[in-house]
CSV table of N, CA and C in Angstrom, one decimal:
chain,number,residue,atom,x,y,z
F,28,MET,N,151.1,90.8,19.3
F,28,MET,CA,150.1,90.3,18.4
F,28,MET,C,149.1,91.5,18.2
F,29,SER,N,148.7,92.2,19.2
F,29,SER,CA,147.8,93.3,19.1
F,29,SER,C,148.4,94.4,18.3
F,30,THR,N,149.7,94.6,18.5
F,30,THR,CA,150.4,95.7,17.8
F,30,THR,C,150.4,95.4,16.3
F,31,THR,N,150.5,94.2,15.9
F,31,THR,CA,150.5,93.8,14.5
F,31,THR,C,149.1,94.2,13.9
F,32,TYR,N,148.1,93.9,14.6
F,32,TYR,CA,146.7,94.2,14.1
F,32,TYR,C,146.5,95.7,14.0
F,33,LEU,N,147.0,96.4,15.0
F,33,LEU,CA,146.8,97.9,15.0
F,33,LEU,C,147.6,98.5,13.8
F,34,ALA,N,148.8,97.9,13.6
F,34,ALA,CA,149.6,98.4,12.4
F,34,ALA,C,148.9,98.1,11.1
F,35,SER,N,148.4,96.9,11.0
F,35,SER,CA,147.6,96.5,9.8
F,35,SER,C,146.4,97.4,9.6
F,36,MET,N,145.7,97.7,10.7
F,36,MET,CA,144.5,98.5,10.5
F,36,MET,C,144.9,99.9,10.1
F,37,GLY,N,146.0,100.4,10.7
F,37,GLY,CA,146.5,101.8,10.3
F,37,GLY,C,146.9,101.8,8.9
F,38,LEU,N,147.6,100.8,8.4
F,38,LEU,CA,148.0,100.7,7.0
F,38,LEU,C,146.8,100.7,6.1
F,39,MET,N,145.8,99.9,6.4
F,39,MET,CA,144.6,99.8,5.6
F,39,MET,C,143.8,101.1,5.6
F,40,GLY,N,143.8,101.8,6.8
F,40,GLY,CA,143.2,103.1,6.8
F,40,GLY,C,143.9,104.1,6.0
F,41,ALA,N,145.2,104.1,6.0
F,41,ALA,CA,146.0,105.0,5.1
F,41,ALA,C,145.7,104.7,3.7
F,42,LEU,N,145.6,103.4,3.3
F,42,LEU,CA,145.3,103.0,1.9
F,42,LEU,C,143.9,103.5,1.5
F,43,VAL,N,142.9,103.4,2.4
F,43,VAL,CA,141.6,103.9,2.1
F,43,VAL,C,141.6,105.4,1.9
F,44,VAL,N,142.3,106.1,2.8
F,44,VAL,CA,142.4,107.6,2.6
F,44,VAL,C,143.1,108.0,1.3
F,45,ALA,N,144.1,107.2,0.9
F,45,ALA,CA,144.8,107.5,-0.3
F,45,ALA,C,143.9,107.2,-1.5
F,46,VAL,N,143.2,106.2,-1.5
F,46,VAL,CA,142.3,105.9,-2.6
F,46,VAL,C,141.2,106.9,-2.7
F,47,VAL,N,140.6,107.3,-1.6
F,47,VAL,CA,139.6,108.4,-1.6
F,47,VAL,C,140.2,109.7,-2.1
F,48,ALA,N,141.3,110.0,-1.7
F,48,ALA,CA,142.0,111.3,-2.2
F,48,ALA,C,142.2,111.2,-3.6
F,49,TRP,N,142.7,110.1,-4.1
F,49,TRP,CA,142.9,109.9,-5.6
F,49,TRP,C,141.6,110.0,-6.3
F,50,MET,N,140.5,109.4,-5.8
F,50,MET,CA,139.3,109.5,-6.6
F,50,MET,C,138.8,110.9,-6.6
F,51,VAL,N,138.9,111.7,-5.5
F,51,VAL,CA,138.5,113.1,-5.5
F,51,VAL,C,139.3,113.9,-6.5
F,52,ARG,N,140.6,113.7,-6.6
F,52,ARG,CA,141.4,114.4,-7.5
F,52,ARG,C,141.1,114.1,-9.0
F,53,VAL,N,140.9,112.8,-9.3
F,53,VAL,CA,140.8,112.4,-10.7
F,53,VAL,C,139.4,112.7,-11.3
F,54,ARG,N,138.4,112.5,-10.5
F,54,ARG,CA,137.0,112.8,-11.1
F,54,ARG,C,136.6,114.2,-10.9
F,55,GLY,N,136.2,114.8,-12.0
F,55,GLY,CA,135.7,116.2,-11.9
F,55,GLY,C,134.3,116.3,-11.5
F,56,TRP,N,134.0,115.8,-10.3
F,56,TRP,CA,132.6,115.7,-9.9
F,56,TRP,C,131.9,117.0,-9.8
F,57,TYR,N,132.6,118.1,-9.5
F,57,TYR,CA,132.0,119.4,-9.3
F,57,TYR,C,131.5,120.0,-10.7
F,58,GLN,N,131.9,119.4,-11.8
F,58,GLN,CA,131.5,119.9,-13.1
F,58,GLN,C,130.3,119.1,-13.6
F,59,TYR,N,129.8,118.1,-12.8
F,59,TYR,CA,128.7,117.2,-13.2
F,59,TYR,C,127.4,118.0,-13.2
F,60,SER,N,126.6,117.8,-14.3
F,60,SER,CA,125.3,118.4,-14.3
F,60,SER,C,124.3,117.4,-14.9
F,61,PRO,N,123.3,117.1,-14.2
F,61,PRO,CA,122.3,116.0,-14.6
F,61,PRO,C,121.6,116.5,-15.8
F,62,ARG,N,121.3,115.5,-16.7
F,62,ARG,CA,120.4,115.9,-17.9
F,62,ARG,C,119.4,114.8,-18.0
F,63,ALA,N,118.3,115.1,-18.6
F,63,ALA,CA,117.2,114.2,-18.8
F,63,ALA,C,117.6,113.2,-19.9
F,64,SER,N,117.1,112.0,-19.7
F,64,SER,CA,117.3,110.9,-20.6
F,64,SER,C,116.3,111.0,-21.8
F,65,THR,N,116.9,110.8,-23.0
F,65,THR,CA,116.0,111.0,-24.2
F,65,THR,C,115.6,109.6,-24.7
F,66,SER,N,116.1,108.5,-24.1
F,66,SER,CA,115.8,107.2,-24.6
F,66,SER,C,114.3,106.8,-24.3
F,67,THR,N,113.8,105.9,-25.2
F,67,THR,CA,112.5,105.5,-24.9
F,67,THR,C,112.4,104.5,-23.8
F,68,ARG,N,111.3,104.4,-23.1
F,68,ARG,CA,111.2,103.5,-22.0
F,68,ARG,C,110.9,102.0,-22.5
F,69,SER,N,111.6,101.1,-21.9
F,69,SER,CA,111.4,99.7,-22.2
F,69,SER,C,110.6,99.1,-21.0
F,70,THR,N,110.4,97.8,-21.1
F,70,THR,CA,109.6,97.1,-20.0
F,70,THR,C,110.4,97.1,-18.7
F,71,ALA,N,111.7,97.0,-18.8
F,71,ALA,CA,112.5,97.1,-17.6
F,71,ALA,C,112.4,98.4,-16.9
F,72,SER,N,112.5,99.5,-17.7
F,72,SER,CA,112.4,100.8,-17.1
F,72,SER,C,110.9,101.1,-16.6
F,73,ASP,N,109.9,100.4,-17.2
F,73,ASP,CA,108.6,100.5,-16.7
F,73,ASP,C,108.4,99.9,-15.4
F,74,ARG,N,109.1,98.7,-15.2
F,74,ARG,CA,109.1,98.1,-13.9
F,74,ARG,C,109.8,99.0,-12.9
F,75,GLU,N,110.9,99.6,-13.3
F,75,GLU,CA,111.6,100.5,-12.3
F,75,GLU,C,110.8,101.7,-12.0
F,76,SER,N,110.1,102.2,-13.0
F,76,SER,CA,109.3,103.4,-12.7
F,76,SER,C,108.1,103.0,-11.8
F,77,ARG,N,107.5,101.8,-11.9
F,77,ARG,CA,106.5,101.4,-11.0
F,77,ARG,C,107.1,101.2,-9.6
F,78,PHE,N,108.3,100.7,-9.5
F,78,PHE,CA,108.9,100.5,-8.2
F,78,PHE,C,109.2,101.9,-7.6
F,79,GLU,N,109.6,102.9,-8.4
F,79,GLU,CA,109.8,104.2,-7.9
F,79,GLU,C,108.6,104.9,-7.4
F,80,THR,N,107.4,104.6,-8.1
F,80,THR,CA,106.2,105.2,-7.6
F,80,THR,C,105.8,104.6,-6.3
F,81,TYR,N,106.1,103.3,-6.0
F,81,TYR,CA,105.8,102.7,-4.7
F,81,TYR,C,106.7,103.3,-3.7
F,82,THR,N,107.9,103.6,-4.0
F,82,THR,CA,108.8,104.2,-3.0
F,82,THR,C,108.4,105.6,-2.6
F,83,ASP,N,107.7,106.3,-3.4
F,83,ASP,CA,107.2,107.6,-3.1
F,83,ASP,C,106.0,107.6,-2.2
F,84,LYS,N,105.4,106.5,-2.0
F,84,LYS,CA,104.1,106.5,-1.2
F,84,LYS,C,104.5,106.1,0.3
F,85,PRO,N,104.2,107.0,1.2
F,85,PRO,CA,104.5,106.8,2.6
F,85,PRO,C,103.8,105.6,3.2
F,86,MET,N,102.6,105.2,2.7
F,86,MET,CA,101.9,104.1,3.3
F,86,MET,C,102.7,102.8,3.0
F,87,VAL,N,103.4,102.7,1.9
F,87,VAL,CA,104.2,101.5,1.6
F,87,VAL,C,105.3,101.4,2.6
F,88,TRP,N,105.9,102.5,2.9
F,88,TRP,CA,107.0,102.4,3.9
F,88,TRP,C,106.5,102.1,5.3
F,89,VAL,N,105.3,102.7,5.6
F,89,VAL,CA,104.7,102.4,6.9
F,89,VAL,C,104.4,100.9,7.1
F,90,ALA,N,103.8,100.3,6.0
F,90,ALA,CA,103.4,98.9,6.0
F,90,ALA,C,104.6,98.0,6.1
F,91,ALA,N,105.7,98.4,5.3
F,91,ALA,CA,106.9,97.6,5.4
F,91,ALA,C,107.6,97.6,6.7
F,92,PHE,N,107.6,98.8,7.3
F,92,PHE,CA,108.1,98.9,8.7
F,92,PHE,C,107.3,98.2,9.7
F,93,ALA,N,106.0,98.2,9.6
F,93,ALA,CA,105.2,97.5,10.5
F,93,ALA,C,105.4,96.0,10.4
F,94,VAL,N,105.5,95.5,9.2
F,94,VAL,CA,105.7,94.0,9.0
F,94,VAL,C,107.1,93.6,9.6
F,95,LEU,N,108.1,94.4,9.3
F,95,LEU,CA,109.4,94.2,9.8
F,95,LEU,C,109.5,94.2,11.4
F,96,ALA,N,108.8,95.3,11.9
F,96,ALA,CA,108.8,95.4,13.4
F,96,ALA,C,108.1,94.3,14.1
F,97,VAL,N,107.0,93.9,13.5
F,97,VAL,CA,106.2,92.8,14.2
F,97,VAL,C,107.0,91.5,14.0
F,98,GLY,N,107.6,91.2,12.9
F,98,GLY,CA,108.4,90.0,12.7
F,98,GLY,C,109.6,90.0,13.6
F,99,LEU,N,110.3,91.1,13.8
F,99,LEU,CA,111.4,91.1,14.7
F,99,LEU,C,110.9,91.0,16.2
F,100,LEU,N,109.8,91.5,16.5
F,100,LEU,CA,109.2,91.4,17.9
F,100,LEU,C,108.9,89.9,18.1
F,101,VAL,N,108.3,89.3,17.2
F,101,VAL,CA,108.0,87.8,17.4
F,101,VAL,C,109.3,87.0,17.5
F,102,GLY,N,110.3,87.4,16.7
F,102,GLY,CA,111.6,86.7,16.8
F,102,GLY,C,112.3,86.9,18.2
F,103,VAL,N,112.2,88.2,18.7
F,103,VAL,CA,112.8,88.4,20.0
F,103,VAL,C,112.0,87.7,21.1
F,104,VAL,N,110.7,87.7,21.0
F,104,VAL,CA,109.9,86.9,22.0
F,104,VAL,C,110.3,85.4,22.0
F,105,ALA,N,110.4,84.9,20.8
F,105,ALA,CA,110.8,83.5,20.6
F,105,ALA,C,112.2,83.2,21.1
F,106,SER,N,113.1,84.2,21.0
F,106,SER,CA,114.5,84.0,21.4
F,106,SER,C,114.6,84.1,22.9
F,107,ILE,N,113.6,84.8,23.6
F,107,ILE,CA,113.7,84.9,25.1
F,107,ILE,C,113.0,83.7,25.7
F,108,SER,N,111.9,83.3,25.2
F,108,SER,CA,111.1,82.3,25.8
F,108,SER,C,111.1,81.0,24.9
F,109,GLY,N,110.7,79.9,25.5
F,109,GLY,CA,110.6,78.7,24.7
F,109,GLY,C,111.8,77.8,24.9
F,110,PRO,N,111.8,76.7,24.2
F,110,PRO,CA,112.9,75.7,24.3
F,110,PRO,C,114.2,76.3,23.8
F,111,VAL,N,115.3,75.7,24.2
F,111,VAL,CA,116.6,76.1,23.9
F,111,VAL,C,116.9,76.2,22.4
F,112,GLU,N,116.4,75.2,21.7
F,112,GLU,CA,116.6,75.1,20.3
F,112,GLU,C,115.9,76.3,19.6
F,113,THR,N,114.7,76.6,20.0
F,113,THR,CA,114.0,77.7,19.5
F,113,THR,C,114.7,79.1,19.8
F,114,GLN,N,115.2,79.2,21.0
F,114,GLN,CA,115.9,80.4,21.4
F,114,GLN,C,117.1,80.7,20.6
F,115,SER,N,117.9,79.6,20.3
F,115,SER,CA,119.1,79.9,19.5
F,115,SER,C,118.8,80.2,18.1
F,116,ILE,N,117.8,79.5,17.5
F,116,ILE,CA,117.5,79.7,16.1
F,116,ILE,C,116.8,81.1,15.9
F,117,ALA,N,115.9,81.4,16.9
F,117,ALA,CA,115.2,82.7,16.8
F,117,ALA,C,116.2,83.9,17.0
F,118,GLY,N,117.2,83.7,17.9
F,118,GLY,CA,118.2,84.7,18.2
F,118,GLY,C,119.0,85.0,17.0
F,119,LEU,N,119.5,83.9,16.3
F,119,LEU,CA,120.3,84.0,15.1
F,119,LEU,C,119.5,84.7,14.0
F,120,ALA,N,118.2,84.3,13.8
F,120,ALA,CA,117.4,84.8,12.8
F,120,ALA,C,117.1,86.3,13.0
F,121,VAL,N,116.9,86.7,14.3
F,121,VAL,CA,116.7,88.2,14.6
F,121,VAL,C,118.0,89.0,14.2
F,122,ALA,N,119.2,88.4,14.6
F,122,ALA,CA,120.4,89.1,14.3
F,122,ALA,C,120.7,89.2,12.8
F,123,VAL,N,120.4,88.1,12.1
F,123,VAL,CA,120.6,88.2,10.6
F,123,VAL,C,119.7,89.1,9.9
F,124,VAL,N,118.4,89.0,10.3
F,124,VAL,CA,117.4,89.9,9.7
F,124,VAL,C,117.6,91.4,10.0
F,125,GLY,N,118.0,91.6,11.3
F,125,GLY,CA,118.2,93.0,11.7
F,125,GLY,C,119.5,93.6,11.0
F,126,GLY,N,120.5,92.8,10.9
F,126,GLY,CA,121.7,93.3,10.3
F,126,GLY,C,121.5,93.5,8.8
F,127,ALA,N,120.8,92.5,8.1
F,127,ALA,CA,120.5,92.7,6.7
F,127,ALA,C,119.6,93.9,6.5
F,128,GLY,N,118.6,94.1,7.4
F,128,GLY,CA,117.7,95.2,7.2
F,128,GLY,C,118.4,96.5,7.4
F,129,LEU,N,119.3,96.6,8.3
F,129,LEU,CA,120.1,97.8,8.5
F,129,LEU,C,121.0,98.1,7.3
F,130,CYS,N,121.7,97.1,6.9
F,130,CYS,CA,122.6,97.3,5.7
F,130,CYS,C,121.8,97.6,4.4
F,131,GLY,N,120.7,96.9,4.2
F,131,GLY,CA,119.8,97.2,3.1
F,131,GLY,C,119.2,98.6,3.1
F,132,TYR,N,118.8,99.0,4.3
F,132,TYR,CA,118.3,100.4,4.5
F,132,TYR,C,119.3,101.4,4.2
F,133,LEU,N,120.5,101.2,4.6
F,133,LEU,CA,121.6,102.2,4.4
F,133,LEU,C,122.0,102.2,2.9
F,134,LEU,N,122.2,101.0,2.3
F,134,LEU,CA,122.6,101.0,0.9
F,134,LEU,C,121.5,101.5,0.0
F,135,PHE,N,120.2,101.1,0.2
F,135,PHE,CA,119.1,101.6,-0.6
F,135,PHE,C,118.9,103.1,-0.4
F,136,GLY,N,119.1,103.6,0.8
F,136,GLY,CA,119.0,105.0,1.0
F,136,GLY,C,120.1,105.8,0.2
F,137,VAL,N,121.3,105.2,0.2
F,137,VAL,CA,122.4,105.9,-0.6
F,137,VAL,C,122.0,105.9,-2.1
F,138,TYR,N,121.5,104.8,-2.5
F,138,TYR,CA,121.1,104.7,-3.9
F,138,TYR,C,120.0,105.7,-4.3
F,139,LEU,N,118.9,105.7,-3.4
F,139,LEU,CA,117.8,106.6,-3.7
F,139,LEU,C,118.2,108.1,-3.6
F,140,SER,N,119.1,108.4,-2.6
F,140,SER,CA,119.5,109.8,-2.5
F,140,SER,C,120.4,110.2,-3.7
F,141,ALA,N,121.2,109.3,-4.2
F,141,ALA,CA,122.0,109.6,-5.4
F,141,ALA,C,121.2,109.8,-6.6
F,142,THR,N,120.2,108.9,-6.8
F,142,THR,CA,119.3,109.0,-8.0
F,142,THR,C,118.5,110.3,-7.9
F,143,ARG,N,118.1,110.7,-6.8
F,143,ARG,CA,117.3,111.9,-6.6
F,143,ARG,C,118.1,113.1,-6.8
F,144,ARG,N,119.4,113.0,-6.6
F,144,ARG,CA,120.2,114.2,-6.9
F,144,ARG,C,120.6,114.3,-8.3
F,145,GLY,N,120.1,113.4,-9.1
F,145,GLY,CA,120.4,113.5,-10.6
F,145,GLY,C,121.5,112.6,-11.1
F,146,HIS,N,122.1,111.8,-10.2
F,146,HIS,CA,123.2,110.9,-10.7
F,146,HIS,C,122.6,109.8,-11.5
F,147,PRO,N,123.3,109.3,-12.5
F,147,PRO,CA,122.8,108.1,-13.3
F,147,PRO,C,122.8,106.9,-12.3
F,148,ARG,N,122.0,105.9,-12.7
F,148,ARG,CA,121.8,104.7,-11.9
F,148,ARG,C,123.2,104.0,-11.7
F,149,SER,N,124.0,104.0,-12.7
F,149,SER,CA,125.3,103.3,-12.5
F,149,SER,C,126.1,104.0,-11.5
F,150,LEU,N,126.1,105.3,-11.4
F,150,LEU,CA,126.9,106.0,-10.4
F,150,LEU,C,126.3,105.8,-9.0
F,151,ALA,N,124.9,105.7,-9.0
F,151,ALA,CA,124.3,105.5,-7.7
F,151,ALA,C,124.6,104.1,-7.1
F,152,VAL,N,124.7,103.1,-8.0
F,152,VAL,CA,125.1,101.8,-7.6
F,152,VAL,C,126.5,101.8,-7.1
F,153,ALA,N,127.4,102.5,-7.8
F,153,ALA,CA,128.8,102.6,-7.4
F,153,ALA,C,128.9,103.3,-6.1
F,154,GLU,N,128.1,104.3,-5.8
F,154,GLU,CA,128.2,104.9,-4.5
F,154,GLU,C,127.7,104.0,-3.4
F,155,SER,N,126.6,103.2,-3.7
F,155,SER,CA,126.2,102.2,-2.7
F,155,SER,C,127.2,101.1,-2.5
F,156,ALA,N,127.9,100.7,-3.5
F,156,ALA,CA,129.0,99.7,-3.4
F,156,ALA,C,130.1,100.3,-2.6
F,157,THR,N,130.4,101.5,-2.8
F,157,THR,CA,131.5,102.2,-2.0
F,157,THR,C,131.2,102.2,-0.5
F,158,VAL,N,129.9,102.5,-0.2
F,158,VAL,CA,129.5,102.6,1.2
F,158,VAL,C,129.6,101.1,1.8
F,159,ALA,N,129.1,100.1,1.0
F,159,ALA,CA,129.2,98.8,1.5
F,159,ALA,C,130.7,98.4,1.7
F,160,GLY,N,131.6,98.8,0.8
F,160,GLY,CA,133.0,98.4,1.0
F,160,GLY,C,133.6,99.1,2.3
F,161,VAL,N,133.2,100.3,2.5
F,161,VAL,CA,133.7,101.1,3.7
F,161,VAL,C,133.2,100.4,4.9
F,162,LEU,N,131.9,100.0,4.9
F,162,LEU,CA,131.3,99.3,6.1
F,162,LEU,C,132.1,98.0,6.3
F,163,PHE,N,132.4,97.3,5.3
F,163,PHE,CA,133.1,96.0,5.4
F,163,PHE,C,134.5,96.3,6.0
F,164,LEU,N,135.2,97.3,5.5
F,164,LEU,CA,136.5,97.6,6.1
F,164,LEU,C,136.4,98.0,7.5
F,165,ILE,N,135.4,98.7,7.9
F,165,ILE,CA,135.2,99.1,9.3
F,165,ILE,C,135.0,97.9,10.2
F,166,ALA,N,134.1,96.9,9.7
F,166,ALA,CA,133.9,95.7,10.4
F,166,ALA,C,135.1,94.9,10.6
F,167,VAL,N,135.9,94.8,9.5
F,167,VAL,CA,137.2,94.0,9.6
F,167,VAL,C,138.1,94.7,10.6
F,168,GLY,N,138.2,96.0,10.5
F,168,GLY,CA,139.0,96.7,11.5
F,168,GLY,C,138.6,96.5,12.9
F,169,PHE,N,137.3,96.5,13.2
F,169,PHE,CA,136.9,96.2,14.6
F,169,PHE,C,137.2,94.8,15.0
F,170,GLN,N,137.0,93.9,14.1
F,170,GLN,CA,137.4,92.5,14.4
F,170,GLN,C,138.9,92.4,14.7
F,171,LEU,N,139.7,93.0,13.9
F,171,LEU,CA,141.1,93.0,14.2
F,171,LEU,C,141.5,93.6,15.5
F,172,VAL,N,140.9,94.7,15.9
F,172,VAL,CA,141.2,95.3,17.1
F,172,VAL,C,140.7,94.5,18.3
F,173,GLY,N,139.5,94.0,18.1
F,173,GLY,CA,138.8,93.2,19.2
F,173,GLY,C,139.4,91.9,19.4
F,174,ALA,N,140.1,91.3,18.5
F,174,ALA,CA,140.6,89.9,18.6
F,174,ALA,C,141.8,89.8,19.5
């Protein structure tokens, strides 16, 4: 049974490597040069530019981290002490919020770094989706090996 899972994981890994190799060969990414957008700004892009100005302020990041850290600390304390029902619910909430925070941090970081390198937003979203897909494949692989 375990051999079947390992063979499946190896086959999926080979498929991922083949797809990545194909993408690298097909796309002429080394010839890409960013250029400024000449379109006029709409209200959606105004909202995005406001959002980007907030992401450039370190105090916004400090405040968001402090709120998240305090919330997770309260959740951990609630999962350690208190009634059994509270412990299980708080433990699950801490695990979900921590996992979602880690994935969001990683995917948003990929998006921001791609847009800061001059890639268009569509390509930045595609890069974030690719990272999410690779993380999902890794998680499935670990589940298959651990089962």
